[in-house]
Amino acid sequence: DEIQPATGYQLKVTETLSPSAIVLTLNAQPDAALGEEGYRLEATAQQITIAANQPAGLFYGVQSLLQLLPKEIESDTKAEGVEWAIPAVTITDAPRFGWRGIMLDVSRHFYTQEEVKAFIDHIARYKFNRFHWHLTDDQGWRVEIKSLPKLTSVGAWRVPRVGRWGNHAPPAKGEKATDGGFYTQDDIREVVQYAKDRYIEILPEIDVPGHSMAAIAAYPELACTEDPNAMVNPGSKFSTWHGNGKFTMHIDNTLDPSEEDTYTFMDKVMTEVAQLFPFEYIHMGGDECYKGYWEKDASCQALMKQKGMKSAEELQSYFSKRVHDIITSKGKKTIGWDEILEGGLPKGAAVMSWRGMKGGIEAAHLGAPVVMSPSPMAYLDLYQGDPSVEPPTYSMARLKDSYAWDPVPEGVKSSLILGSQGNVWTEQLAAPSQLQYMMYPRAFAIAEIGWTAKNQKSWEGFVPRVEQHMARFDEAGINYARSIYDAIIQVKKN
Ligand code: NAG
């Protein structure tokens, strides 16, 4: 027989093995120690058995079995030349968290459907079960919305970029916006199914009201300033950062919260997004919303006055609550970046904590579910090794710090912490090999944080396992940074 697990390996059971050499069984009586996703793997001289309560557990048992096989099975050319032996073991294994996530930003750089599938294959090997798909941002709108065709005919394309963050280069004379791409709804459905076959749910993100330049380029009336040339001819400077989290946007990339048209737009988008993605949550973004244009806008000011709002944060909260109501009306739950706490968290919304853990702690104290994804440990775009050879960025997240991180802070009800997530932002990552380089080995640490019980984690045990997986990646042709060998390097802020 042939087993073809999701990772693309083929286990060929040869005549030297009995036909029942590898047996996968679903427990007739659920084994409480295994939960929904756990498994028991037993290998003796006669037989390998994997038992689980649910199919997901069998899938994870198979992933572990593959990791026990020699590294040459990863190679296209060497797999047939080696003995496929594994040690005799008994493994009882179940995850710590139900949410083990990885986010991929496909806006800053577009990754094709095939590249996204390969990404999903890689994260499935390490038992991640949530793929957060960052589908919209200033640099491109990547999901087809049939009722709003300009989002992708205009918003998915820009002029080939220059500059450190790849933002909005003005076109030369006669130059066209040819850089980008998007997924059709059929593409999306195919990826959703592909992920599901690997026990991964997809969390779609529509990042509003900030980070909305691409949507505004398509429909300028969505912004207070209504500048039709914003996306294609943006001027020289996109934003200035003043430190302490404060910044100025020189181009208006924020939806206007005071116009009903904005909510009609959001309703159309969320209607189609809710139909495309079966997962219970939709991510509404909410991060880094610049409020300078709202402060100068007569209609925003009138709304604030009418509703008795004292700050622009309250105006963002008004927007968030209305979008949350739209998401709820489509039968979905809302999650947003921790900024959705400011000015009042929409009732029933979950929080993804990225500016450290404090937003997550605050949300949990309000009784809201939390996914922890703090940038100093979980941002896989930050330097992990030597900044002089890595893509330019603003800070560092070392492997050891990622590994040492515990997503459940003291004094917080652990049941509210849904789990952990690593985020791959792609301002500087233009190709899958660069993406892989920045992800690994840190994604191994994030995988183990999501899966392994706290008292079973050990840096001394982790490092040799990382080395073994690097050797497997060498065989498979997957890129990674050799950062565990580097000395600690001080990052120069630039
Ligand atoms: C933040 C931004 C994100 C950016 C990333 C880079 C969030 C929620 N927002 O400034 O757009 O790509 O950091 O590390 O992370």
Short mmCIF file of C-alpha atoms and ligand atoms in Angstrom, two decimals:
data_model
loop_
_atom_site.label_atom_id
_atom_site.label_comp_id
_atom_site.label_asym_id
_atom_site.label_seq_id
_atom_site.Cartn_x
_atom_site.Cartn_y
_atom_site.Cartn_z
CA ASP A 1 0.00 0.00 0.00
CA GLU A 2 0.97 3.57 -0.31
CA ILE A 3 0.44 6.26 2.24
CA GLN A 4 0.53 9.77 0.94
CA PRO A 5 0.43 12.15 3.83
CA ALA A 6 -0.03 15.79 3.22
CA THR A 7 3.60 16.78 3.23
CA GLY A 8 4.14 15.22 -0.15
CA TYR A 9 6.20 12.27 1.08
CA GLN A 10 5.35 8.88 -0.19
CA LEU A 11 5.85 6.03 2.21
CA LYS A 12 6.20 2.96 0.07
CA VAL A 13 5.68 -0.15 2.15
CA THR A 14 7.89 -2.72 0.46
CA GLU A 15 7.62 -6.48 0.48
CA THR A 16 10.01 -6.75 3.43
CA LEU A 17 7.25 -5.40 5.68
CA SER A 18 4.03 -7.13 6.52
CA PRO A 19 0.92 -5.54 5.02
CA SER A 20 -0.01 -4.27 8.45
CA ALA A 21 3.37 -2.75 9.24
CA ILE A 22 1.94 0.74 9.72
CA VAL A 23 -1.51 0.93 11.27
CA LEU A 24 -3.52 4.09 11.94
CA THR A 25 -6.48 3.63 14.28
CA LEU A 26 -9.18 5.89 15.59
CA ASN A 27 -9.89 4.99 19.21
CA ALA A 28 -13.31 3.42 19.71
CA GLN A 29 -13.26 4.79 23.26
CA PRO A 30 -11.77 8.30 23.42
CA ASP A 31 -8.52 8.48 25.37
CA ALA A 32 -8.82 11.55 27.61
CA ALA A 33 -5.05 12.15 27.60
CA LEU A 34 -5.09 12.74 23.85
CA GLY A 35 -7.90 15.26 23.46
CA GLU A 36 -8.91 16.30 19.94
CA GLU A 37 -5.47 16.54 18.41
CA GLY A 38 -3.21 14.19 20.39
CA TYR A 39 -1.93 10.78 19.32
CA ARG A 40 -0.07 7.74 20.60
CA LEU A 41 2.69 6.37 18.41
CA GLU A 42 4.21 2.98 19.15
CA ALA A 43 6.98 1.44 17.12
CA THR A 44 8.12 -2.11 17.73
CA ALA A 45 10.11 -4.50 15.56
CA GLN A 46 6.85 -5.82 14.13
CA GLN A 47 4.62 -2.84 13.75
CA ILE A 48 4.11 0.91 13.93
CA THR A 49 0.76 1.96 15.32
CA ILE A 50 -0.65 5.44 15.59
CA ALA A 51 -3.85 5.83 17.59
CA ALA A 52 -5.88 8.97 18.12
CA ASN A 53 -9.37 10.11 19.07
CA GLN A 54 -9.78 12.22 15.94
CA PRO A 55 -8.31 12.24 12.42
CA ALA A 56 -6.28 15.35 13.30
CA GLY A 57 -4.41 13.28 15.89
CA LEU A 58 -3.56 10.64 13.30
CA PHE A 59 -2.26 13.40 11.04
CA TYR A 60 0.03 14.71 13.78
CA GLY A 61 1.17 11.17 14.59
CA VAL A 62 2.15 10.77 10.94
CA GLN A 63 4.11 14.03 11.07
CA SER A 64 6.06 12.70 14.05
CA LEU A 65 6.64 9.38 12.30
CA LEU A 66 8.08 11.21 9.30
CA GLN A 67 10.44 13.06 11.63
CA LEU A 68 11.68 9.73 13.00
CA LEU A 69 12.66 8.51 9.55
CA PRO A 70 16.17 9.30 8.29
CA LYS A 71 16.75 12.77 6.90
CA GLU A 72 17.39 11.42 3.40
CA ILE A 73 13.65 10.83 2.96
CA GLU A 74 13.46 14.61 2.48
CA SER A 75 15.62 14.39 -0.62
CA ASP A 76 14.41 13.78 -4.15
CA THR A 77 17.47 11.72 -4.99
CA LYS A 78 18.68 10.00 -1.83
CA ALA A 79 15.50 8.57 -0.35
CA GLU A 80 15.85 5.22 -2.12
CA GLY A 81 19.45 4.67 -1.14
CA VAL A 82 18.95 4.52 2.63
CA GLU A 83 17.41 2.14 5.09
CA TRP A 84 14.08 3.49 6.32
CA ALA A 85 14.61 2.54 9.95
CA ILE A 86 13.13 4.27 12.97
CA PRO A 87 13.86 3.79 16.66
CA ALA A 88 11.52 1.64 18.77
CA VAL A 89 9.51 4.26 20.68
CA THR A 90 6.29 4.93 22.49
CA ILE A 91 5.16 8.54 22.20
CA THR A 92 2.06 9.97 23.86
CA ASP A 93 1.64 13.50 22.64
CA ALA A 94 -0.98 16.25 22.70
CA PRO A 95 -0.84 20.03 22.17
CA ARG A 96 -0.84 22.69 24.86
CA PHE A 97 -2.95 25.15 22.83
CA GLY A 98 -5.83 24.82 20.39
CA TRP A 99 -4.54 27.84 18.41
CA ARG A 100 -1.07 27.34 16.97
CA GLY A 101 -0.80 30.04 14.37
CA ILE A 102 1.43 31.50 11.71
CA MET A 103 0.57 34.70 9.84
CA LEU A 104 1.76 35.43 6.32
CA ASP A 105 1.58 38.92 4.85
CA VAL A 106 0.84 38.60 1.12
CA SER A 107 0.17 42.32 0.65
CA ARG A 108 3.66 43.78 0.96
CA HIS A 109 4.85 41.10 -1.41
CA PHE A 110 2.43 38.92 -3.29
CA TYR A 111 2.90 35.17 -2.98
CA THR A 112 1.19 32.98 -5.58
CA GLN A 113 -1.36 30.32 -4.75
CA GLU A 114 1.30 27.63 -5.29
CA GLU A 115 3.73 29.42 -2.98
CA VAL A 116 1.05 29.72 -0.33
CA LYS A 117 0.32 26.00 -0.60
CA ALA A 118 4.02 25.20 -0.15
CA PHE A 119 4.03 27.48 2.90
CA ILE A 120 1.05 25.57 4.29
CA ASP A 121 2.86 22.26 3.71
CA HIS A 122 5.81 23.49 5.73
CA ILE A 123 3.79 24.72 8.68
CA ALA A 124 1.70 21.51 8.70
CA ARG A 125 4.88 19.49 9.30
CA TYR A 126 5.29 21.37 12.58
CA LYS A 127 1.69 20.90 13.65
CA PHE A 128 0.53 24.47 13.24
CA ASN A 129 -3.26 24.52 12.87
CA ARG A 130 -4.07 28.17 12.13
CA PHE A 131 -2.94 30.06 9.03
CA HIS A 132 -3.61 33.77 9.41
CA TRP A 133 -3.73 35.19 5.88
CA HIS A 134 -2.97 38.94 5.90
CA LEU A 135 -4.83 39.66 2.66
CA THR A 136 -4.98 43.44 2.58
CA ASP A 137 -2.67 46.30 3.40
CA ASP A 138 -1.40 49.56 1.95
CA GLN A 139 0.64 47.80 -0.71
CA GLY A 140 -2.06 45.61 -2.22
CA TRP A 141 -5.54 44.12 -1.87
CA ARG A 142 -5.23 40.40 -2.58
CA VAL A 143 -8.69 38.85 -2.35
CA GLU A 144 -11.27 39.10 -5.13
CA ILE A 145 -14.50 40.72 -3.92
CA LYS A 146 -16.99 40.31 -6.75
CA SER A 147 -19.23 43.20 -5.70
CA LEU A 148 -16.20 45.55 -5.55
CA PRO A 149 -14.13 44.66 -8.63
CA LYS A 150 -11.78 47.64 -8.40
CA LEU A 151 -10.31 46.32 -5.16
CA THR A 152 -8.32 43.87 -7.24
CA SER A 153 -8.32 45.46 -10.72
CA VAL A 154 -6.80 48.63 -9.21
CA GLY A 155 -5.87 47.82 -5.60
CA ALA A 156 -3.83 44.68 -6.30
CA TRP A 157 -1.33 46.48 -8.53
CA ARG A 158 1.27 49.17 -8.09
CA VAL A 159 4.38 50.43 -9.78
CA PRO A 160 7.52 48.38 -9.19
CA ARG A 161 8.74 49.50 -5.82
CA VAL A 162 11.91 51.14 -4.63
CA GLY A 163 12.95 52.26 -1.17
CA ARG A 164 13.62 50.64 2.15
CA TRP A 165 10.06 49.62 2.97
CA GLY A 166 8.96 49.25 -0.62
CA ASN A 167 6.26 51.84 -0.28
CA HIS A 168 4.60 53.44 -3.22
CA ALA A 169 7.27 54.56 -5.61
CA PRO A 170 5.99 57.30 -7.90
CA PRO A 171 5.74 56.04 -11.48
CA ALA A 172 8.16 57.29 -14.09
CA LYS A 173 6.56 58.86 -17.15
CA GLY A 174 4.45 56.26 -18.92
CA GLU A 175 5.13 53.60 -16.31
CA LYS A 176 2.24 51.32 -15.32
CA ALA A 177 1.29 49.71 -12.04
CA THR A 178 2.29 46.16 -12.92
CA ASP A 179 3.59 44.83 -9.63
CA GLY A 180 1.34 42.63 -7.51
CA GLY A 181 -1.37 40.05 -7.92
CA PHE A 182 -4.45 38.67 -6.22
CA TYR A 183 -6.36 35.45 -5.54
CA THR A 184 -9.63 34.76 -7.32
CA GLN A 185 -12.41 33.36 -5.17
CA ASP A 186 -11.76 29.94 -6.75
CA ASP A 187 -8.08 30.23 -5.77
CA ILE A 188 -9.11 31.04 -2.22
CA ARG A 189 -11.52 28.11 -1.99
CA GLU A 190 -8.82 25.77 -3.25
CA VAL A 191 -6.34 26.99 -0.63
CA VAL A 192 -8.97 26.73 2.12
CA GLN A 193 -9.54 23.09 1.17
CA TYR A 194 -5.80 22.45 0.85
CA ALA A 195 -5.28 23.77 4.36
CA LYS A 196 -8.26 21.84 5.73
CA ASP A 197 -6.80 18.61 4.33
CA ARG A 198 -3.80 19.38 6.54
CA TYR A 199 -5.95 20.21 9.58
CA ILE A 200 -5.28 23.93 9.24
CA GLU A 201 -8.03 26.55 9.50
CA ILE A 202 -7.51 29.84 7.68
CA LEU A 203 -8.08 33.15 9.47
CA PRO A 204 -8.62 35.86 6.82
CA GLU A 205 -7.59 39.40 7.70
CA ILE A 206 -9.12 42.53 6.23
CA ASP A 207 -6.97 45.24 7.81
CA VAL A 208 -9.09 48.36 8.51
CA PRO A 209 -9.47 51.28 9.11
CA GLY A 210 -5.70 52.02 8.82
CA HIS A 211 -3.36 50.22 6.38
CA SER A 212 -6.09 50.70 3.75
CA MET A 213 -4.19 52.50 0.99
CA ALA A 214 -4.91 49.82 -1.62
CA ALA A 215 -8.67 49.92 -0.98
CA ILE A 216 -8.56 53.72 -1.09
CA ALA A 217 -6.62 53.69 -4.36
CA ALA A 218 -9.52 51.64 -5.78
CA TYR A 219 -12.31 53.64 -4.14
CA PRO A 220 -10.94 57.08 -3.11
CA GLU A 221 -14.30 58.10 -1.64
CA LEU A 222 -13.59 55.71 1.27
CA ALA A 223 -11.06 58.16 2.76
CA CYS A 224 -11.62 61.60 4.24
CA THR A 225 -9.29 63.20 1.66
CA GLU A 226 -10.68 61.29 -1.37
CA ASP A 227 -7.45 61.60 -3.38
CA PRO A 228 -7.86 59.55 -6.58
CA ASN A 229 -4.13 59.53 -7.32
CA ALA A 230 -3.02 58.23 -3.95
CA MET A 231 -1.96 54.75 -4.97
CA VAL A 232 -0.39 55.44 -8.32
CA ASN A 233 1.16 58.81 -7.69
CA PRO A 234 1.66 59.07 -3.99
CA GLY A 235 4.29 61.76 -3.72
CA SER A 236 7.65 61.19 -2.18
CA LYS A 237 7.02 60.26 1.42
CA PHE A 238 4.57 57.77 2.88
CA SER A 239 4.99 58.16 6.63
CA THR A 240 7.27 59.52 9.36
CA TRP A 241 7.81 57.68 12.63
CA HIS A 242 8.46 59.88 15.65
CA GLY A 243 9.32 57.13 18.15
CA ASN A 244 7.17 56.00 21.04
CA GLY A 245 4.68 54.49 18.58
CA LYS A 246 3.75 57.93 17.22
CA PHE A 247 3.70 58.56 13.48
CA THR A 248 2.40 60.82 10.72
CA MET A 249 0.92 59.50 7.50
CA HIS A 250 1.69 61.85 4.62
CA ILE A 251 -0.81 59.98 2.47
CA ASP A 252 -4.28 59.24 3.77
CA ASN A 253 -4.50 55.45 4.17
CA THR A 254 -7.42 55.46 6.62
CA LEU A 255 -11.09 54.73 5.99
CA ASP A 256 -13.51 57.51 6.89
CA PRO A 257 -15.53 56.30 9.91
CA SER A 258 -18.11 59.07 9.62
CA GLU A 259 -19.59 58.11 6.24
CA GLU A 260 -22.28 55.43 5.88
CA ASP A 261 -20.68 54.42 2.54
CA THR A 262 -17.75 53.04 4.52
CA TYR A 263 -20.03 50.60 6.33
CA THR A 264 -21.80 49.65 3.11
CA PHE A 265 -18.34 48.86 1.75
CA MET A 266 -17.41 46.84 4.84
CA ASP A 267 -20.68 44.93 4.62
CA LYS A 268 -20.02 43.94 1.01
CA VAL A 269 -16.48 42.83 1.82
CA MET A 270 -17.45 40.86 4.91
CA THR A 271 -20.39 39.17 3.14
CA GLU A 272 -18.03 37.63 0.60
CA VAL A 273 -15.19 36.96 3.05
CA ALA A 274 -17.60 35.15 5.39
CA GLN A 275 -18.76 32.96 2.51
CA LEU A 276 -15.23 32.13 1.38
CA PHE A 277 -13.71 31.18 4.72
CA PRO A 278 -15.37 28.54 6.89
CA PHE A 279 -13.28 29.40 9.99
CA GLU A 280 -15.28 30.89 12.86
CA TYR A 281 -13.17 34.09 13.12
CA ILE A 282 -12.53 37.03 10.78
CA HIS A 283 -9.62 39.38 11.59
CA MET A 284 -10.51 43.06 11.17
CA GLY A 285 -7.00 44.47 11.65
CA GLY A 286 -7.25 47.72 13.58
CA ASP A 287 -3.49 48.33 13.95
CA GLU A 288 -1.62 51.59 13.47
CA CYS A 289 -4.61 53.66 12.44
CA TYR A 290 -3.46 57.23 11.78
CA LYS A 291 -6.03 59.70 13.02
CA GLY A 292 -4.63 62.98 11.69
CA TYR A 293 -7.05 63.16 8.74
CA TRP A 294 -10.03 62.38 10.99
CA GLU A 295 -8.99 65.25 13.24
CA LYS A 296 -9.09 67.66 10.29
CA ASP A 297 -12.30 66.30 8.77
CA ALA A 298 -15.56 68.21 9.36
CA SER A 299 -17.77 65.15 9.09
CA CYS A 300 -15.65 63.13 11.56
CA GLN A 301 -15.67 66.04 13.97
CA ALA A 302 -19.44 66.42 13.65
CA LEU A 303 -19.95 62.71 14.38
CA MET A 304 -17.69 62.90 17.43
CA LYS A 305 -19.63 65.88 18.71
CA GLN A 306 -22.97 64.24 18.07
CA LYS A 307 -21.94 61.04 19.89
CA GLY A 308 -20.12 62.85 22.69
CA MET A 309 -16.75 61.28 21.84
CA LYS A 310 -13.74 62.88 23.48
CA SER A 311 -10.90 61.30 21.56
CA ALA A 312 -10.02 59.95 18.14
CA GLU A 313 -9.51 56.56 19.85
CA GLU A 314 -13.20 56.57 20.68
CA LEU A 315 -13.91 57.25 17.03
CA GLN A 316 -11.83 54.20 16.05
CA SER A 317 -13.72 52.20 18.67
CA TYR A 318 -17.01 53.38 17.12
CA PHE A 319 -15.74 52.12 13.75
CA SER A 320 -14.54 48.82 15.26
CA LYS A 321 -17.88 48.20 16.94
CA ARG A 322 -19.76 48.78 13.70
CA VAL A 323 -17.46 46.45 11.78
CA HIS A 324 -17.75 43.91 14.60
CA ASP A 325 -21.56 44.11 14.26
CA ILE A 326 -21.23 43.50 10.52
CA ILE A 327 -18.98 40.48 11.12
CA THR A 328 -21.41 39.15 13.75
CA SER A 329 -24.32 39.58 11.32
CA LYS A 330 -22.50 37.20 8.93
CA GLY A 331 -22.37 34.53 11.66
CA LYS A 332 -18.67 35.05 12.42
CA LYS A 333 -16.59 36.09 15.42
CA THR A 334 -14.25 39.10 15.37
CA ILE A 335 -10.58 39.21 16.24
CA GLY A 336 -8.39 42.30 15.89
CA TRP A 337 -4.93 43.65 16.74
CA ASP A 338 -4.66 45.00 20.28
CA GLU A 339 -5.43 48.58 19.14
CA ILE A 340 -9.12 47.55 19.09
CA LEU A 341 -8.97 47.82 22.87
CA GLU A 342 -8.38 51.59 22.69
CA GLY A 343 -11.52 53.61 23.22
CA GLY A 344 -13.42 50.44 24.20
CA LEU A 345 -13.24 46.83 22.97
CA PRO A 346 -16.27 45.68 20.94
CA LYS A 347 -18.23 43.28 23.14
CA GLY A 348 -17.49 39.68 22.22
CA ALA A 349 -14.39 40.44 20.13
CA ALA A 350 -11.11 38.57 20.64
CA VAL A 351 -7.71 40.29 20.72
CA MET A 352 -4.44 39.46 19.01
CA SER A 353 -1.71 40.98 21.15
CA TRP A 354 1.27 42.22 19.12
CA ARG A 355 2.67 45.26 20.96
CA GLY A 356 4.10 42.93 23.57
CA MET A 357 1.80 41.00 25.90
CA LYS A 358 0.12 43.96 27.61
CA GLY A 359 -2.84 44.22 25.23
CA GLY A 360 -3.49 40.52 25.68
CA ILE A 361 -3.37 40.85 29.46
CA GLU A 362 -5.75 43.80 29.37
CA ALA A 363 -8.14 41.91 27.08
CA ALA A 364 -8.08 38.79 29.28
CA HIS A 365 -8.90 40.93 32.30
CA LEU A 366 -11.97 42.10 30.37
CA GLY A 367 -12.86 38.44 29.78
CA ALA A 368 -11.98 38.48 26.06
CA PRO A 369 -10.21 35.56 24.33
CA VAL A 370 -6.62 36.30 23.32
CA VAL A 371 -4.06 35.09 20.82
CA MET A 372 -0.56 36.06 21.91
CA SER A 373 1.75 37.24 19.16
CA PRO A 374 4.13 39.75 20.78
CA SER A 375 6.56 41.31 18.32
CA PRO A 376 9.79 40.92 20.37
CA MET A 377 9.39 37.13 20.37
CA ALA A 378 6.93 36.23 17.66
CA TYR A 379 7.73 38.59 14.75
CA LEU A 380 9.55 36.49 12.22
CA ASP A 381 10.46 39.46 10.03
CA LEU A 382 12.77 40.92 12.70
CA TYR A 383 16.49 40.18 12.67
CA GLN A 384 17.25 36.77 14.08
CA GLY A 385 20.97 36.70 13.30
CA ASP A 386 23.47 39.10 11.83
CA PRO A 387 21.77 42.35 10.73
CA SER A 388 24.51 43.01 8.21
CA VAL A 389 23.33 40.05 6.11
CA GLU A 390 19.62 39.97 6.90
CA PRO A 391 16.84 42.02 5.29
CA PRO A 392 16.75 45.50 6.87
CA THR A 393 14.33 45.93 9.74
CA TYR A 394 13.94 47.84 12.99
CA SER A 395 14.50 45.35 15.79
CA MET A 396 15.57 41.85 16.74
CA ALA A 397 13.91 38.63 17.88
CA ARG A 398 16.56 36.05 18.73
CA LEU A 399 15.79 32.33 18.59
CA LYS A 400 16.53 31.95 22.29
CA ASP A 401 14.12 34.74 23.22
CA SER A 402 11.43 33.30 20.96
CA TYR A 403 11.91 29.92 22.60
CA ALA A 404 11.89 31.27 26.17
CA TRP A 405 8.58 33.08 25.69
CA ASP A 406 5.53 31.84 27.58
CA PRO A 407 2.20 33.01 26.11
CA VAL A 408 0.31 32.67 29.40
CA PRO A 409 1.26 35.61 31.65
CA GLU A 410 0.99 35.28 35.41
CA GLY A 411 -2.34 36.29 36.89
CA VAL A 412 -4.23 35.66 33.64
CA LYS A 413 -6.94 33.02 33.30
CA SER A 414 -5.23 30.48 31.05
CA SER A 415 -8.50 29.40 29.42
CA LEU A 416 -8.72 32.85 27.80
CA ILE A 417 -5.37 32.43 26.07
CA LEU A 418 -6.39 30.61 22.89
CA GLY A 419 -2.78 30.17 21.92
CA SER A 420 0.32 31.54 20.27
CA GLN A 421 1.24 32.81 16.84
CA GLY A 422 4.28 33.82 14.80
CA ASN A 423 3.89 36.57 12.19
CA VAL A 424 5.80 36.88 8.94
CA TRP A 425 5.59 40.43 7.57
CA THR A 426 7.01 40.70 4.09
CA GLU A 427 7.99 44.31 3.42
CA GLN A 428 11.50 43.02 2.80
CA LEU A 429 10.79 39.44 1.78
CA ALA A 430 10.26 39.19 -1.95
CA ALA A 431 10.68 35.45 -2.55
CA PRO A 432 9.87 32.13 -0.84
CA SER A 433 13.54 31.44 -0.08
CA GLN A 434 13.82 34.76 1.80
CA LEU A 435 10.61 33.99 3.62
CA GLN A 436 11.96 30.59 4.68
CA TYR A 437 15.24 32.16 5.76
CA MET A 438 13.48 34.57 8.12
CA MET A 439 11.01 31.99 9.42
CA TYR A 440 13.43 29.24 10.37
CA PRO A 441 14.65 28.29 12.85
CA ARG A 442 12.38 30.65 14.83
CA ALA A 443 9.18 29.03 13.59
CA PHE A 444 10.44 25.83 15.26
CA ALA A 445 10.43 27.72 18.56
CA ILE A 446 6.94 29.09 17.92
CA ALA A 447 5.76 25.58 17.01
CA GLU A 448 7.08 24.19 20.25
CA ILE A 449 5.56 27.02 22.30
CA GLY A 450 2.17 26.20 20.80
CA TRP A 451 2.46 22.46 21.22
CA THR A 452 4.74 21.49 24.09
CA ALA A 453 3.75 21.59 27.75
CA LYS A 454 5.64 24.31 29.59
CA ASN A 455 7.42 21.90 31.93
CA GLN A 456 8.67 19.83 28.99
CA LYS A 457 10.38 22.68 27.21
CA SER A 458 14.16 22.79 27.39
CA TRP A 459 16.57 24.99 25.44
CA GLU A 460 19.29 22.35 25.80
CA GLY A 461 16.98 19.77 24.29
CA PHE A 462 15.67 22.16 21.63
CA VAL A 463 19.02 23.17 20.10
CA PRO A 464 20.08 19.66 18.94
CA ARG A 465 16.59 19.11 17.55
CA VAL A 466 16.90 22.37 15.63
CA GLU A 467 20.17 21.11 14.19
CA GLN A 468 18.53 17.87 13.09
CA HIS A 469 15.75 19.77 11.38
CA MET A 470 18.24 22.05 9.67
CA ALA A 471 19.88 18.93 8.27
CA ARG A 472 16.48 17.77 7.02
CA PHE A 473 15.88 21.18 5.43
CA ASP A 474 19.26 20.86 3.69
CA GLU A 475 18.01 17.64 2.10
CA ALA A 476 14.62 19.13 1.24
CA GLY A 477 16.04 22.37 -0.16
CA ILE A 478 14.25 24.57 2.39
CA ASN A 479 16.14 27.70 3.38
CA TYR A 480 16.84 28.81 6.97
CA ALA A 481 19.16 31.05 8.99
CA ARG A 482 21.96 29.45 10.93
CA SER A 483 21.32 31.94 13.68
CA ILE A 484 21.79 29.64 16.67
CA TYR A 485 25.50 29.77 15.91
CA ASP A 486 25.74 33.56 15.97
CA ALA A 487 26.94 35.66 18.83
CA ILE A 488 24.36 38.01 20.29
CA ILE A 489 24.54 41.15 18.20
CA GLN A 490 23.32 44.56 19.29
CA VAL A 491 20.93 46.03 16.75
CA LYS A 492 21.66 49.53 15.64
CA LYS A 493 18.41 51.45 15.24
CA ASN A 494 18.28 52.93 11.78
C1 NAG B 1 3.83 46.61 12.53
C2 NAG B 1 2.61 46.56 11.63
C3 NAG B 1 2.83 45.77 10.37
C4 NAG B 1 4.29 45.70 9.96
C5 NAG B 1 5.08 45.05 11.08
C6 NAG B 1 6.54 44.87 10.77
C7 NAG B 1 1.37 44.97 13.05
C8 NAG B 1 0.08 44.55 13.65
N1 NAG B 1 1.42 46.13 12.34
O1 NAG B 1 4.38 47.89 12.48
O2 NAG B 1 2.03 46.28 9.36
O3 NAG B 1 4.46 44.97 8.79
O4 NAG B 1 4.90 45.74 12.29
O5 NAG B 1 7.21 44.16 11.77
O6 NAG B 1 2.32 44.26 13.21
#
